[in-house]
C-alpha cells in the first residue's frame, strides 16, 4: 500500500485541508510536525493513536518533527469544561524528556527532530507578538472556535485570556517551523484541527504560502463511550510507572469483539493480509479470542518492546492458571517486574489504592468485606499488614505485587 491507501485503511483520516489523499503519496516536501502537550510525563493511548499515524507517515518516507510545547505546556490546551492547572518549569522540562523518548520509540526514526516552542517564545516581546500574530486574527474568527463557545456559552465556566490565546501560540508554532525548517504539514488529532488552522492562516497571511493539516479521529472507548485520554479520567498510560505492562496488556485483551478490528488497524503494525487472517480466525473460533490476543501483543510490542510483550503473555498464563499460594517469594519477585507494585510492610488498603486495585480506602474496605481480595491465593477480609512478598488479586483478573 502507498501512504494514502494505508491512512484510509487504518482509519487515520478525519478533517483535513488536503482535497485528495493521494497528494500525500508524491508530495514534494515530506516534512511534518506533531505536537504533544507536556502536562504529564507520559503519553496515553489516546496520544498513541496520533503517534501511530505519525509512524505511518515515517514508514512512507516523511521526516518527523516533534514539538513538545514547553511554552504552551505552561498555559494548557483549553478544555471544554474549565481551566487547566499551570505546571512549574521544572516539571514541564521533565515531562518533555519523557515524551520525547516515548515518541522516538514509537515512530522508529533516527531523523526525528525534537523542538520546543519555549525556545522561540522565551525571548519574544509581547508587543511583537501582538503586532505580528494578534493583528492577523479577527475576534470573530476566535470567538467562533468551538472550545471558546463551550466555555463562554450558557452554563460555561468562562475562559482566561491565557487559554483564549492558546490557539494563537500554536498557530505561531506552525509559522516558526515553516520558516525555520520548511515544515508545511501538521498532523493532529481531530480535536486539534481548529488550532492547526490558525497556523495555516498565519502562513498564508504572513508568508503568502500554502500549508496543510491532516487529522485522525479521536478514539472512543467502546465500553464507556468516552475518548481515550487523561482528561477523561480513564487514562491508560504508555509509561509502565503509571500503567503497569500487565495492566496495559490486559486492557487490550479485554476489548470487545465489536471494536477489535479497528483497534488492530490503528494500534498495531500488522498489515492488511495479517489482519484479514486474524479476523477470519476470530469469526471461526470466537471463543479463542484470536483478535484480542493479536491486538494486545501487537500494541504492547510497539510501546514496551517485543521482549516485554512475550514476558507479559507468559506472566498472564501463570497468573490465570497457577495456584498463587504455591509460588515462592523468588517466583513472585520475578513475576512482579510487570505488575503494579506495593510496598512490603504496608497496610492492605493502602496497597490496594496505590496499585490501582481500589480507587479509595472506602472501596478497598467494600472489596475485602465482599471477599474479592486475596493475598497469595488466600481471601482477606480486613485491613492487614502485608509483611511478605505477595501477589494481591482483585476479582478474577486484576493483580499487583507486594515487594
Short mmCIF file of C-alpha atoms in Angstrom, two decimals, residues 106-343:
data_model
loop_
_atom_site.label_atom_id
_atom_site.label_comp_id
_atom_site.label_asym_id
_atom_site.label_seq_id
_atom_site.Cartn_x
_atom_site.Cartn_y
_atom_site.Cartn_z
CA UNK A 106 7.04 4.62 18.51
CA UNK A 107 7.95 6.32 15.21
CA UNK A 108 11.27 4.41 14.95
CA UNK A 109 13.09 7.17 13.09
CA UNK A 110 16.66 8.32 13.59
CA UNK A 111 15.70 11.53 11.79
CA UNK A 112 13.13 12.67 14.34
CA UNK A 113 13.80 16.30 15.24
CA UNK A 114 12.54 17.38 18.66
CA UNK A 115 11.79 21.07 19.10
CA UNK A 116 10.44 23.12 22.00
CA UNK A 117 8.36 26.23 21.44
CA UNK A 118 9.74 27.69 24.67
CA UNK A 119 12.97 28.25 22.74
CA UNK A 120 11.36 30.81 20.45
CA UNK A 121 8.82 32.24 22.86
CA UNK A 122 11.04 32.82 25.91
CA UNK A 123 12.59 36.00 24.47
CA UNK A 124 9.66 37.19 22.37
CA UNK A 125 8.46 40.67 23.17
CA UNK A 126 4.74 40.81 23.95
CA UNK A 127 4.19 43.79 21.67
CA UNK A 128 5.98 41.98 18.85
CA UNK A 129 3.65 39.01 19.28
CA UNK A 130 0.57 41.25 19.21
CA UNK A 131 1.78 43.13 16.10
CA UNK A 132 2.77 40.04 14.12
CA UNK A 133 0.28 37.44 15.29
CA UNK A 134 -2.55 39.22 17.08
CA UNK A 135 -3.18 41.60 14.18
CA UNK A 136 -3.53 38.62 11.81
CA UNK A 137 -6.71 37.37 13.52
CA UNK A 138 -10.13 38.88 13.99
CA UNK A 139 -12.03 38.39 17.20
CA UNK A 140 -14.88 36.93 15.16
CA UNK A 141 -12.59 34.10 13.99
CA UNK A 142 -11.52 33.30 17.52
CA UNK A 143 -14.92 33.56 19.17
CA UNK A 144 -16.32 31.12 16.62
CA UNK A 145 -13.97 28.36 17.81
CA UNK A 146 -15.95 25.52 19.39
CA UNK A 147 -13.92 25.34 22.62
CA UNK A 148 -14.50 29.07 23.18
CA UNK A 149 -18.21 28.69 22.54
CA UNK A 150 -18.36 25.83 25.04
CA UNK A 151 -16.63 27.88 27.71
CA UNK A 152 -18.40 31.23 27.30
CA UNK A 153 -21.86 29.96 26.33
CA UNK A 154 -24.73 29.32 28.71
CA UNK A 155 -23.56 27.11 31.55
CA UNK A 156 -19.89 27.55 30.57
CA UNK A 157 -17.16 28.12 33.13
CA UNK A 158 -15.60 31.07 31.35
CA UNK A 159 -12.11 31.23 29.91
CA UNK A 160 -8.94 33.09 30.88
CA UNK A 161 -7.11 35.29 28.40
CA UNK A 162 -4.15 32.89 28.65
CA UNK A 163 -6.12 29.89 27.41
CA UNK A 164 -8.01 32.03 24.90
CA UNK A 165 -4.61 32.91 23.39
CA UNK A 166 -3.51 29.27 23.14
CA UNK A 167 -4.60 28.91 19.53
CA UNK A 168 -2.52 31.96 18.52
CA UNK A 169 0.56 30.50 20.16
CA UNK A 170 0.07 27.14 18.46
CA UNK A 171 -0.53 28.92 15.18
CA UNK A 172 2.78 30.74 15.56
CA UNK A 173 4.48 27.39 16.21
CA UNK A 174 3.47 26.22 12.73
CA UNK A 175 4.65 29.53 11.23
CA UNK A 176 8.01 29.23 13.01
CA UNK A 177 8.56 25.64 11.87
CA UNK A 178 7.62 26.64 8.33
CA UNK A 179 10.15 29.48 8.37
CA UNK A 180 12.99 27.66 10.12
CA UNK A 181 12.63 24.07 8.85
CA UNK A 182 10.35 24.24 5.84
CA UNK A 183 7.63 22.17 7.55
CA UNK A 184 4.34 22.65 5.71
CA UNK A 185 2.22 19.81 7.13
CA UNK A 186 0.85 19.41 10.63
CA UNK A 187 -0.59 16.12 11.88
CA UNK A 188 -3.04 16.11 14.77
CA UNK A 189 -5.99 14.53 16.49
CA UNK A 190 -9.38 15.71 15.25
CA UNK A 191 -9.85 17.89 18.36
CA UNK A 192 -6.78 19.96 17.40
CA UNK A 193 -7.77 20.76 13.83
CA UNK A 194 -9.01 24.23 14.76
CA UNK A 195 -5.67 25.13 16.31
CA UNK A 196 -3.89 23.77 13.23
CA UNK A 197 -5.95 26.09 11.04
CA UNK A 198 -4.51 29.05 12.96
CA UNK A 199 -1.04 28.14 11.72
CA UNK A 200 -2.27 27.64 8.16
CA UNK A 201 -3.91 31.08 8.34
CA UNK A 202 -0.69 32.73 9.58
CA UNK A 203 1.49 31.07 6.93
CA UNK A 204 -0.85 32.25 4.19
CA UNK A 205 -1.25 35.74 5.67
CA UNK A 206 2.39 36.45 6.52
CA UNK A 207 4.31 34.28 4.06
CA UNK A 208 1.90 34.05 1.15
CA UNK A 209 2.40 30.29 1.18
CA UNK A 210 0.25 27.19 1.48
CA UNK A 211 0.36 24.71 4.36
CA UNK A 212 -1.83 21.76 5.27
CA UNK A 213 -3.21 19.82 8.22
CA UNK A 214 -4.21 16.16 8.40
CA UNK A 215 -6.11 14.83 11.40
CA UNK A 216 -7.07 11.43 12.73
CA UNK A 217 -10.35 10.67 14.53
CA UNK A 218 -10.40 10.58 18.31
CA UNK A 219 -10.52 7.03 19.61
CA UNK A 220 -13.61 6.25 21.67
CA UNK A 221 -13.63 3.65 24.41
CA UNK A 222 -16.24 1.15 23.17
CA UNK A 223 -17.26 0.29 26.75
CA UNK A 224 -17.61 3.76 28.30
CA UNK A 225 -18.25 5.82 25.16
CA UNK A 226 -15.60 8.32 26.28
CA UNK A 227 -12.49 9.25 24.35
CA UNK A 228 -9.16 7.68 25.29
CA UNK A 229 -7.27 10.38 27.16
CA UNK A 230 -6.08 11.60 30.54
CA UNK A 231 -8.68 14.37 30.83
CA UNK A 232 -11.46 11.79 30.71
CA UNK A 233 -10.37 10.06 33.91
CA UNK A 234 -9.91 6.73 32.13
CA UNK A 235 -6.30 7.10 31.08
CA UNK A 236 -4.18 4.14 30.08
CA UNK A 237 -0.60 5.42 30.08
CA UNK A 238 2.37 4.37 27.96
CA UNK A 239 4.69 4.66 30.95
CA UNK A 240 4.97 1.43 32.93
CA UNK A 241 5.34 3.57 36.04
CA UNK A 242 1.79 4.84 35.57
CA UNK A 243 0.14 1.80 33.96
CA UNK A 244 1.92 -1.50 34.58
CA UNK A 245 2.80 -3.54 31.50
CA UNK A 246 0.48 -6.30 32.73
CA UNK A 247 -2.46 -3.88 33.10
CA UNK A 248 -1.61 -2.35 29.72
CA UNK A 249 -1.72 -5.79 28.07
CA UNK A 250 -4.93 -6.74 29.90
CA UNK A 251 -6.65 -3.55 28.75
CA UNK A 252 -6.24 -4.57 25.14
CA UNK A 253 -7.02 -8.25 25.55
CA UNK A 254 -10.33 -7.34 27.21
CA UNK A 255 -11.59 -5.26 24.29
CA UNK A 256 -14.99 -6.33 22.91
CA UNK A 257 -15.35 -8.11 19.58
CA UNK A 258 -17.14 -5.10 18.13
CA UNK A 259 -14.06 -2.85 18.50
CA UNK A 260 -11.16 -5.18 17.87
CA UNK A 261 -10.95 -4.79 14.08
CA UNK A 262 -10.50 -1.03 14.05
CA UNK A 263 -8.19 -1.14 17.07
CA UNK A 264 -5.96 -3.70 15.32
CA UNK A 265 -5.56 -1.34 12.36
CA UNK A 266 -4.81 1.70 14.48
CA UNK A 267 -2.63 0.37 17.26
CA UNK A 268 -0.55 -2.42 15.67
CA UNK A 269 1.88 -2.72 12.79
CA UNK A 270 0.05 -5.73 11.38
CA UNK A 271 -0.56 -5.42 7.65
CA UNK A 272 -3.80 -5.94 5.75
CA UNK A 273 -3.36 -9.68 4.93
CA UNK A 274 -2.40 -10.45 8.53
CA UNK A 275 -5.39 -8.56 9.92
CA UNK A 276 -7.71 -10.28 7.44
CA UNK A 277 -6.45 -13.71 8.53
CA UNK A 278 -6.80 -12.85 12.22
CA UNK A 279 -10.38 -11.69 11.69
CA UNK A 280 -11.18 -14.84 9.72
CA UNK A 281 -9.96 -16.96 12.63
CA UNK A 282 -11.93 -14.78 15.04
CA UNK A 283 -15.16 -15.47 13.16
CA UNK A 284 -14.49 -19.22 13.04
CA UNK A 285 -13.38 -19.54 16.67
CA UNK A 286 -14.59 -16.51 18.65
CA UNK A 287 -14.07 -18.36 21.94
CA UNK A 288 -10.30 -18.36 21.32
CA UNK A 289 -10.20 -14.51 21.19
CA UNK A 290 -7.54 -14.62 18.47
CA UNK A 291 -8.05 -10.97 17.53
CA UNK A 292 -7.83 -9.70 21.13
CA UNK A 293 -4.62 -11.65 21.69
CA UNK A 294 -3.11 -10.28 18.47
CA UNK A 295 -4.15 -6.74 19.43
CA UNK A 296 -2.73 -6.97 22.96
CA UNK A 297 0.54 -8.49 21.75
CA UNK A 298 0.93 -6.05 18.87
CA UNK A 299 0.33 -2.83 20.78
CA UNK A 300 2.44 -3.97 23.76
CA UNK A 301 5.32 -4.65 21.36
CA UNK A 302 5.01 -1.14 19.91
CA UNK A 303 5.06 0.58 23.30
CA UNK A 304 7.18 -1.69 25.51
CA UNK A 305 9.12 -3.87 23.07
CA UNK A 306 8.94 -7.47 21.91
CA UNK A 307 10.66 -8.94 24.96
CA UNK A 308 8.25 -7.26 27.36
CA UNK A 309 5.26 -8.39 25.30
CA UNK A 310 6.41 -12.01 25.35
CA UNK A 311 7.13 -11.82 29.08
CA UNK A 312 3.73 -10.40 29.97
CA UNK A 313 1.98 -13.04 27.85
CA UNK A 314 3.81 -15.73 29.79
CA UNK A 315 3.02 -13.92 33.06
CA UNK A 316 -0.69 -13.85 32.20
CA UNK A 317 -0.67 -17.60 31.59
CA UNK A 318 0.87 -18.22 35.01
CA UNK A 319 -1.36 -15.83 36.94
CA UNK A 320 -4.54 -17.27 35.48
CA UNK A 321 -3.60 -20.95 35.65
CA UNK A 322 -1.32 -21.47 38.65
CA UNK A 323 -2.15 -21.78 42.34
CA UNK A 324 -0.78 -18.49 43.70
CA UNK A 325 -0.39 -19.97 47.18
CA UNK A 326 2.26 -22.35 45.82
CA UNK A 327 4.55 -19.62 44.46
CA UNK A 328 7.79 -18.91 46.29
CA UNK A 329 8.89 -15.38 47.14
CA UNK A 330 11.56 -15.61 44.44
CA UNK A 331 8.98 -16.61 41.82
CA UNK A 332 6.66 -13.79 42.88
CA UNK A 333 9.50 -11.27 42.66
CA UNK A 334 10.26 -12.49 39.15
CA UNK A 335 6.62 -12.10 38.12
CA UNK A 336 6.39 -8.70 39.74
CA UNK A 337 8.54 -6.87 37.19
CA UNK A 338 5.47 -6.32 35.02
CA UNK A 339 2.83 -5.73 37.71
CA UNK A 340 1.82 -2.67 39.70
CA UNK A 341 3.88 -2.61 42.90
CA UNK A 342 3.03 -2.08 46.54
CA UNK A 343 5.45 -1.66 49.44
#
